[in-house]
Amino acid sequence: MGAVFALVTVLAFVIVVYVGVGIAGLRGLFGIVIPYAAFLVFLIGMVYRMIEWAKIPVPFRIVTTCGQQKSFRWVKRSRLESPYNNFEVVLRMILEVFAFRSLFRNLKAEIKGPNLIYGSYKWLWLGAIAFHYAFFTILLRHFRFFSYPVPEPIQILDQIDSFFHIGLPHLYMTDVVILAALTFLFLRRLADPKLRYISLASDYLPLFMIYGLVISGILMRHFFKVDVTQVKEFTLGLVHFHPKAPQVGVIFYIHIFFLSALMAYFPFSKLVHMLGVFFSPTRNLANNSRAVRHQPAPWWKKPKFKTYCEWQEEFKEQLIESGQPIDEDCYEKK
Amino acid sequence: MHDAGKVIPGIIAFVLFVTVPFWTNFGKAAPKPQPELPKEYKKCVESKEFMRREHMKLLRKWRYDVVRNNMRVYINSEGRLINMSLQNECLRCHTSKKKFCDVCHDYVAAHPYCWNCHIPPEEKKGWATKEVKSLTEEASSKQPASHH
């Protein structure tokens, strides 16, 4: 059901743009107003999210570790699995963000005969990392539309990505990779009944929106061509705040609309994991609660302690009356 | 806010990252590419809009037809017969690579590989340079031994 709902939504996007630009000719609305509005929603929404998250107290360390924590010096500890200080936390975080380390531990459970068997299952990790790096490369590559002159590293990236010189304009490797990865991530949800059962429309919608973005981009580059010079004049106009909607095919506006929809949807959907990963208490806290006393809860106050000597001083008379021994050490001069 | 010392720099880094196109272009002029069009010829192979959009696909088709199928004549949408040749046909009107091709290609950072094999016309530099020779002669004399 979720997949159908998401598919209908995405098809509705295409129809809306087709009617809006192709028939009604609302180029200004779809080319300028909606992208700016979507970017503002993205920017403000994401910052708002971060501030809201930062307001939530984390009164104790939530440690999910799968390695030996710091103990006696002769016990070998695992620095990455159970970081003890901030430096080790940063290392774990870098690997998490750049290598999706916790996803690498993904397991698959299957019932074989009477037994429940857990086995290694790296495909999700592979699909995820292929998708994310392809998407990031595509994002960087698009910087060529937002800069003049285009920085050398971006041009080199572009040429590496189109290294195989297939077709003209050259086919990008990342386009192939992201399509393959998206297809895997989508089929993975459909193929496994358990996964299909827990998948919601909000799981399919981002997938389909990115599908739409990628497919419209590939179609625009290789099939329904648009005048890329006009497109760049438009994109540079956007960042210079005097945009002029280009007279190009509807496919360009469909691409822009998918991007706008994705940006506006970002802060309200699972896509915020882009920022959420940095706010995960299970990832960003050191496992040192046995060594450091953490007192982060706002209502925590240091209790008043009373030493034995203070207590003895208070009840000295009663103690002597009842014949209790008095600790002379309290009266020794130090 | 908890951990403001880490969260606020994080927020600043995020905002800077997503607004890169805005602040890197701030204060720069947005140039508009103006390729120099031939004065004596008015009509290209196809309409101007088509050429702006699809010239790379057209040239690729030409290359394929000439190299693979030994077809050398293109019939355009008006029924005009056109010799399928970059150096002999396209460059006959567009005499300067720098003032025509490169203007938009540099603008959008496209790197066409036409000139790996083809010889661009010699650029006129002023009174001292000699007249552009027949391109075919030059091409045949300068053609590299191997090309794909």
mmCIF file of C-alpha atoms in Angstrom, chain A residues 23-305:
data_model
loop_
_atom_site.group_PDB
_atom_site.id
_atom_site.type_symbol
_atom_site.label_atom_id
_atom_site.label_comp_id
_atom_site.label_asym_id
_atom_site.label_seq_id
_atom_site.Cartn_x
_atom_site.Cartn_y
_atom_site.Cartn_z
ATOM 1 C CA ILE A 23 0.213 23.655 -20.688
ATOM 2 C CA ALA A 24 -0.262 26.658 -18.409
ATOM 3 C CA GLY A 25 3.273 27.980 -18.960
ATOM 4 C CA LEU A 26 3.909 28.856 -15.304
ATOM 5 C CA ARG A 27 7.681 28.904 -15.720
ATOM 6 C CA GLY A 28 8.203 31.581 -13.088
ATOM 7 C CA LEU A 29 6.304 29.617 -10.453
ATOM 8 C CA PHE A 30 7.977 26.262 -11.094
ATOM 9 C CA GLY A 31 11.404 27.630 -11.949
ATOM 10 C CA ILE A 32 11.848 30.383 -9.390
ATOM 11 C CA VAL A 33 9.191 30.606 -6.658
ATOM 12 C CA ILE A 34 8.998 26.914 -5.771
ATOM 13 C CA PRO A 35 12.792 26.269 -5.762
ATOM 14 C CA TYR A 36 13.482 29.302 -3.563
ATOM 15 C CA ALA A 37 10.636 28.402 -1.191
ATOM 16 C CA ALA A 38 11.795 24.782 -1.030
ATOM 17 C CA PHE A 39 15.364 25.823 -0.284
ATOM 18 C CA LEU A 40 14.191 28.105 2.519
ATOM 19 C CA VAL A 41 12.082 25.307 4.001
ATOM 20 C CA PHE A 42 15.118 23.023 3.797
ATOM 21 C CA LEU A 43 17.514 25.482 5.407
ATOM 22 C CA ILE A 44 15.216 26.698 8.186
ATOM 23 C CA GLY A 45 13.768 23.253 8.782
ATOM 24 C CA MET A 46 17.154 21.613 9.178
ATOM 25 C CA VAL A 47 18.483 24.300 11.528
ATOM 26 C CA TYR A 48 15.264 24.112 13.561
ATOM 27 C CA ARG A 49 15.671 20.346 13.802
ATOM 28 C CA MET A 50 19.212 20.647 15.097
ATOM 29 C CA ILE A 51 18.253 23.240 17.706
ATOM 30 C CA GLU A 52 15.320 21.144 18.896
ATOM 31 C CA TRP A 53 17.516 18.064 19.197
ATOM 32 C CA ALA A 54 20.187 19.966 21.058
ATOM 33 C CA LYS A 55 17.619 21.070 23.657
ATOM 34 C CA ILE A 56 16.909 17.496 24.721
ATOM 35 C CA PRO A 57 18.991 16.474 27.731
ATOM 36 C CA VAL A 58 20.821 13.184 27.616
ATOM 37 C CA PRO A 59 21.124 12.574 31.358
ATOM 38 C CA PHE A 60 23.196 9.438 31.109
ATOM 39 C CA ARG A 61 25.492 7.864 28.594
ATOM 40 C CA ILE A 62 23.695 5.557 26.218
ATOM 41 C CA VAL A 63 26.423 3.204 25.220
ATOM 42 C CA THR A 64 25.918 0.579 22.603
ATOM 43 C CA THR A 65 29.222 -1.112 22.412
ATOM 44 C CA CYS A 66 30.363 -4.332 20.953
ATOM 45 C CA GLY A 67 33.876 -4.250 22.252
ATOM 46 C CA GLN A 68 35.793 -4.358 25.507
ATOM 47 C CA GLN A 69 35.575 -1.088 27.394
ATOM 48 C CA LYS A 70 38.520 0.507 29.140
ATOM 49 C CA SER A 71 39.324 -1.521 32.208
ATOM 50 C CA PHE A 72 42.540 -2.732 33.808
ATOM 51 C CA ARG A 73 45.651 -1.897 31.913
ATOM 52 C CA TRP A 74 46.283 -5.541 31.092
ATOM 53 C CA VAL A 75 42.820 -6.019 29.557
ATOM 54 C CA LYS A 76 42.997 -5.283 25.860
ATOM 55 C CA ARG A 77 40.345 -2.744 25.010
ATOM 56 C CA SER A 78 38.634 -1.849 21.797
ATOM 57 C CA ARG A 79 39.129 1.823 21.057
ATOM 58 C CA LEU A 80 36.625 2.095 18.218
ATOM 59 C CA GLU A 81 33.929 -0.211 19.531
ATOM 60 C CA SER A 82 33.985 1.246 22.993
ATOM 61 C CA PRO A 83 35.558 4.681 22.812
ATOM 62 C CA TYR A 84 36.786 6.092 26.089
ATOM 63 C CA ASN A 85 37.533 9.686 25.164
ATOM 64 C CA ASN A 86 36.409 12.263 22.636
ATOM 65 C CA PHE A 87 39.205 11.489 20.209
ATOM 66 C CA GLU A 88 38.088 7.878 19.958
ATOM 67 C CA VAL A 89 34.477 9.028 19.634
ATOM 68 C CA VAL A 90 35.505 11.233 16.705
ATOM 69 C CA LEU A 91 37.210 8.260 15.063
ATOM 70 C CA ARG A 92 34.102 6.127 15.504
ATOM 71 C CA MET A 93 31.967 8.959 14.157
ATOM 72 C CA ILE A 94 34.161 9.439 11.068
ATOM 73 C CA LEU A 95 33.927 5.754 10.241
ATOM 74 C CA GLU A 96 30.194 5.818 10.870
ATOM 75 C CA VAL A 97 29.602 8.811 8.605
ATOM 76 C CA PHE A 98 32.006 7.880 5.827
ATOM 77 C CA ALA A 99 31.914 4.077 5.911
ATOM 78 C CA PHE A 100 28.494 3.267 7.471
ATOM 79 C CA ARG A 101 30.192 1.016 9.973
ATOM 80 C CA SER A 102 27.126 0.065 11.991
ATOM 81 C CA LEU A 103 25.316 -0.931 8.803
ATOM 82 C CA PHE A 104 28.208 -3.222 8.036
ATOM 83 C CA ARG A 105 27.142 -5.297 11.009
ATOM 84 C CA ASN A 106 23.759 -5.906 9.435
ATOM 85 C CA LEU A 107 22.554 -9.467 9.837
ATOM 86 C CA LYS A 108 19.853 -11.468 8.192
ATOM 87 C CA ALA A 109 17.593 -13.768 10.199
ATOM 88 C CA GLU A 110 16.090 -16.784 8.558
ATOM 89 C CA ILE A 111 14.160 -19.794 9.793
ATOM 90 C CA LYS A 112 15.672 -22.962 8.409
ATOM 91 C CA GLY A 113 13.801 -25.996 9.623
ATOM 92 C CA PRO A 114 13.393 -25.636 13.359
ATOM 93 C CA ASN A 115 16.258 -23.174 13.756
ATOM 94 C CA LEU A 116 16.466 -19.424 13.567
ATOM 95 C CA ILE A 117 19.728 -18.669 11.814
ATOM 96 C CA TYR A 118 21.528 -15.361 11.697
ATOM 97 C CA GLY A 119 23.906 -14.809 8.837
ATOM 98 C CA SER A 120 26.099 -12.050 7.531
ATOM 99 C CA TYR A 121 24.301 -9.840 5.030
ATOM 100 C CA LYS A 122 26.411 -7.075 3.548
ATOM 101 C CA TRP A 123 24.174 -6.239 0.598
ATOM 102 C CA LEU A 124 22.301 -3.526 2.437
ATOM 103 C CA TRP A 125 25.590 -1.901 3.357
ATOM 104 C CA LEU A 126 26.836 -2.163 -0.217
ATOM 105 C CA GLY A 127 23.622 -0.742 -1.677
ATOM 106 C CA ALA A 128 23.567 2.069 0.862
ATOM 107 C CA ILE A 129 27.171 3.089 0.417
ATOM 108 C CA ALA A 130 26.924 2.925 -3.395
ATOM 109 C CA PHE A 131 23.804 5.042 -3.304
ATOM 110 C CA HIS A 132 25.151 7.656 -0.904
ATOM 111 C CA TYR A 133 28.509 8.120 -2.587
ATOM 112 C CA ALA A 134 26.935 8.257 -6.050
ATOM 113 C CA PHE A 135 24.432 10.819 -4.833
ATOM 114 C CA PHE A 136 27.155 12.887 -3.199
ATOM 115 C CA THR A 137 29.286 12.809 -6.344
ATOM 116 C CA ILE A 138 26.300 13.877 -8.417
ATOM 117 C CA LEU A 139 25.668 16.721 -5.982
ATOM 118 C CA LEU A 140 29.283 17.880 -6.257
ATOM 119 C CA ARG A 141 29.212 17.554 -10.029
ATOM 120 C CA HIS A 142 26.192 19.838 -10.206
ATOM 121 C CA PHE A 143 28.369 22.589 -8.804
ATOM 122 C CA ARG A 144 29.392 23.178 -12.403
ATOM 123 C CA PHE A 145 26.032 24.870 -12.874
ATOM 124 C CA PHE A 146 26.574 27.142 -9.900
ATOM 125 C CA SER A 147 30.050 28.454 -10.528
ATOM 126 C CA TYR A 148 31.874 30.333 -13.231
ATOM 127 C CA PRO A 149 34.665 29.626 -13.901
ATOM 128 C CA VAL A 150 34.060 26.059 -12.784
ATOM 129 C CA PRO A 151 36.678 25.004 -10.194
ATOM 130 C CA GLU A 152 39.273 22.576 -11.507
ATOM 131 C CA PRO A 153 38.465 19.769 -8.997
ATOM 132 C CA ILE A 154 34.827 19.772 -10.116
ATOM 133 C CA GLN A 155 35.888 19.527 -13.755
ATOM 134 C CA ILE A 156 38.264 16.680 -12.961
ATOM 135 C CA LEU A 157 35.518 14.901 -11.035
ATOM 136 C CA ASP A 158 33.249 15.315 -14.023
ATOM 137 C CA GLN A 159 35.811 13.844 -16.376
ATOM 138 C CA ILE A 160 36.565 10.905 -14.100
ATOM 139 C CA ASP A 161 32.862 10.213 -13.767
ATOM 140 C CA SER A 162 32.418 10.187 -17.558
ATOM 141 C CA PHE A 163 35.688 8.308 -18.048
ATOM 142 C CA PHE A 164 34.269 5.549 -20.236
ATOM 143 C CA HIS A 165 33.169 7.962 -22.968
ATOM 144 C CA ILE A 166 29.969 6.045 -23.612
ATOM 145 C CA GLY A 167 27.585 8.035 -25.784
ATOM 146 C CA LEU A 168 27.602 11.752 -26.297
ATOM 147 C CA PRO A 169 27.176 13.512 -23.908
ATOM 148 C CA HIS A 170 29.169 10.893 -22.023
ATOM 149 C CA LEU A 171 27.360 8.572 -19.667
ATOM 150 C CA TYR A 172 28.272 9.168 -16.035
ATOM 151 C CA MET A 173 29.263 6.156 -13.971
ATOM 152 C CA THR A 174 27.489 7.572 -10.928
ATOM 153 C CA ASP A 175 24.222 7.704 -12.868
ATOM 154 C CA VAL A 176 24.438 3.979 -13.502
ATOM 155 C CA VAL A 177 25.486 3.248 -9.922
ATOM 156 C CA ILE A 178 22.747 5.321 -8.330
ATOM 157 C CA LEU A 179 20.072 3.724 -10.507
ATOM 158 C CA ALA A 180 21.326 0.243 -9.661
ATOM 159 C CA ALA A 181 21.569 1.072 -5.947
ATOM 160 C CA LEU A 182 18.111 2.658 -5.846
ATOM 161 C CA THR A 183 16.638 -0.344 -7.604
ATOM 162 C CA PHE A 184 18.285 -2.665 -5.107
ATOM 163 C CA LEU A 185 17.106 -0.612 -2.129
ATOM 164 C CA PHE A 186 13.580 -0.589 -3.527
ATOM 165 C CA LEU A 187 13.426 -4.292 -4.431
ATOM 166 C CA ARG A 188 14.898 -5.187 -1.063
ATOM 167 C CA ARG A 189 11.826 -3.720 0.626
ATOM 168 C CA LEU A 190 9.481 -5.526 -1.752
ATOM 169 C CA ALA A 191 11.183 -8.911 -1.837
ATOM 170 C CA ASP A 192 11.244 -9.735 1.860
ATOM 171 C CA PRO A 193 7.728 -10.164 3.342
ATOM 172 C CA LYS A 194 8.887 -9.068 6.804
ATOM 173 C CA LEU A 195 10.478 -5.942 5.416
ATOM 174 C CA ARG A 196 7.516 -5.243 3.160
ATOM 175 C CA TYR A 197 5.253 -5.415 6.187
ATOM 176 C CA ILE A 198 7.178 -2.800 8.142
ATOM 177 C CA SER A 199 7.754 -0.496 5.150
ATOM 178 C CA LEU A 200 5.571 2.592 5.072
ATOM 179 C CA ALA A 201 4.795 5.191 2.455
ATOM 180 C CA SER A 202 7.409 7.385 4.120
ATOM 181 C CA ASP A 203 9.989 4.712 3.311
ATOM 182 C CA TYR A 204 9.045 4.520 -0.345
ATOM 183 C CA LEU A 205 8.437 8.195 -1.014
ATOM 184 C CA PRO A 206 12.054 9.360 -0.599
ATOM 185 C CA LEU A 207 13.178 6.450 -2.784
ATOM 186 C CA PHE A 208 10.710 7.336 -5.509
ATOM 187 C CA MET A 209 11.457 11.042 -5.294
ATOM 188 C CA ILE A 210 15.149 10.371 -5.757
ATOM 189 C CA TYR A 211 14.271 7.960 -8.567
ATOM 190 C CA GLY A 212 12.299 10.753 -10.223
ATOM 191 C CA LEU A 213 15.156 13.201 -9.733
ATOM 192 C CA VAL A 214 17.715 10.802 -11.193
ATOM 193 C CA ILE A 215 15.600 9.588 -14.082
ATOM 194 C CA SER A 216 14.541 13.089 -15.101
ATOM 195 C CA GLY A 217 18.196 14.140 -14.984
ATOM 196 C CA ILE A 218 19.343 11.226 -17.129
ATOM 197 C CA LEU A 219 16.502 11.771 -19.604
ATOM 198 C CA MET A 220 17.421 15.439 -19.826
ATOM 199 C CA ARG A 221 21.075 14.698 -20.485
ATOM 200 C CA HIS A 222 20.681 11.869 -22.966
ATOM 201 C CA PHE A 223 17.197 11.833 -24.457
ATOM 202 C CA PHE A 224 14.928 14.894 -24.171
ATOM 203 C CA LYS A 225 17.730 17.388 -24.589
ATOM 204 C CA VAL A 226 17.605 20.885 -23.182
ATOM 205 C CA ASP A 227 19.817 23.838 -23.978
ATOM 206 C CA VAL A 228 22.347 23.528 -21.179
ATOM 207 C CA THR A 229 23.695 27.056 -21.711
ATOM 208 C CA GLN A 230 20.285 28.518 -20.934
ATOM 209 C CA VAL A 231 20.044 26.206 -17.945
ATOM 210 C CA LYS A 232 23.318 27.483 -16.579
ATOM 211 C CA GLU A 233 22.296 31.097 -17.151
ATOM 212 C CA PHE A 234 19.229 30.277 -15.074
ATOM 213 C CA THR A 235 21.067 28.483 -12.254
ATOM 214 C CA LEU A 236 23.661 31.252 -12.003
ATOM 215 C CA GLY A 237 20.746 33.688 -11.966
ATOM 216 C CA LEU A 238 19.292 31.797 -8.998
ATOM 217 C CA VAL A 239 22.420 32.215 -6.916
ATOM 218 C CA HIS A 240 22.776 35.854 -7.988
ATOM 219 C CA PHE A 241 19.144 36.500 -6.980
ATOM 220 C CA HIS A 242 17.962 37.679 -10.366
ATOM 221 C CA PRO A 243 16.787 34.489 -12.035
ATOM 222 C CA LYS A 244 15.044 34.356 -15.364
ATOM 223 C CA ALA A 245 13.081 31.166 -16.023
ATOM 224 C CA PRO A 246 14.602 29.471 -19.076
ATOM 225 C CA GLN A 247 12.655 28.603 -22.211
ATOM 226 C CA VAL A 248 13.560 24.936 -22.117
ATOM 227 C CA GLY A 249 11.650 21.663 -22.157
ATOM 228 C CA VAL A 250 9.278 20.525 -19.407
ATOM 229 C CA ILE A 251 11.749 17.786 -18.430
ATOM 230 C CA PHE A 252 13.980 20.442 -16.873
ATOM 231 C CA TYR A 253 11.117 21.740 -14.769
ATOM 232 C CA ILE A 254 10.262 18.196 -13.703
ATOM 233 C CA HIS A 255 13.873 17.762 -12.557
ATOM 234 C CA ILE A 256 13.782 21.044 -10.633
ATOM 235 C CA PHE A 257 10.432 20.165 -9.113
ATOM 236 C CA PHE A 258 11.666 16.816 -7.844
ATOM 237 C CA LEU A 259 14.659 18.562 -6.325
ATOM 238 C CA SER A 260 12.416 21.172 -4.689
ATOM 239 C CA ALA A 261 10.073 18.515 -3.356
ATOM 240 C CA LEU A 262 12.999 16.579 -1.959
ATOM 241 C CA MET A 263 14.493 19.656 -0.281
ATOM 242 C CA ALA A 264 11.178 20.670 1.260
ATOM 243 C CA TYR A 265 10.524 17.095 2.415
ATOM 244 C CA PHE A 266 13.981 16.673 3.917
ATOM 245 C CA PRO A 267 13.484 18.136 7.419
ATOM 246 C CA PHE A 268 10.185 16.328 7.956
ATOM 247 C CA SER A 269 11.160 12.857 6.860
ATOM 248 C CA LYS A 270 13.576 10.040 7.556
ATOM 249 C CA LEU A 271 16.024 11.891 5.323
ATOM 250 C CA VAL A 272 17.117 14.000 8.312
ATOM 251 C CA HIS A 273 19.320 11.071 9.262
ATOM 252 C CA MET A 274 21.876 13.180 7.411
ATOM 253 C CA LEU A 275 21.995 15.357 10.550
ATOM 254 C CA GLY A 276 20.577 12.847 12.980
ATOM 255 C CA VAL A 277 23.653 10.662 12.787
ATOM 256 C CA PHE A 278 25.626 13.408 14.502
ATOM 257 C CA PHE A 279 23.063 13.630 17.291
ATOM 258 C CA SER A 280 22.833 9.909 18.025
ATOM 259 C CA PRO A 281 23.675 9.392 21.701
ATOM 260 C CA THR A 282 24.632 5.812 20.987
ATOM 261 C CA ARG A 283 27.303 7.012 18.575
ATOM 262 C CA ASN A 284 28.502 10.339 19.886
ATOM 263 C CA LEU A 285 29.131 9.594 23.562
ATOM 264 C CA ALA A 286 32.187 8.025 25.080
ATOM 265 C CA ASN A 287 31.745 4.892 27.147
ATOM 266 C CA ASN A 288 33.381 6.276 30.287
ATOM 267 C CA SER A 289 30.578 6.259 32.837
ATOM 268 C CA ARG A 290 32.629 4.061 35.157
ATOM 269 C CA ALA A 291 35.452 6.566 35.228
ATOM 270 C CA VAL A 292 33.721 9.919 35.056
ATOM 271 C CA ARG A 293 30.715 10.992 37.044
ATOM 272 C CA HIS A 294 28.364 12.655 34.568
ATOM 273 C CA GLN A 295 25.884 15.106 35.948
ATOM 274 C CA PRO A 296 24.140 16.501 32.974
ATOM 275 C CA ALA A 297 20.520 16.446 34.197
ATOM 276 C CA PRO A 298 19.418 19.995 34.932
ATOM 277 C CA TRP A 299 17.704 19.037 38.176
ATOM 278 C CA TRP A 300 20.721 17.280 39.618
ATOM 279 C CA LYS A 301 22.164 18.897 42.736
ATOM 280 C CA LYS A 302 25.181 17.863 44.675
ATOM 281 C CA PRO A 303 23.893 16.233 47.872
ATOM 282 C CA LYS A 304 25.154 17.372 51.274
ATOM 283 C CA PHE A 305 27.439 14.770 52.751
#
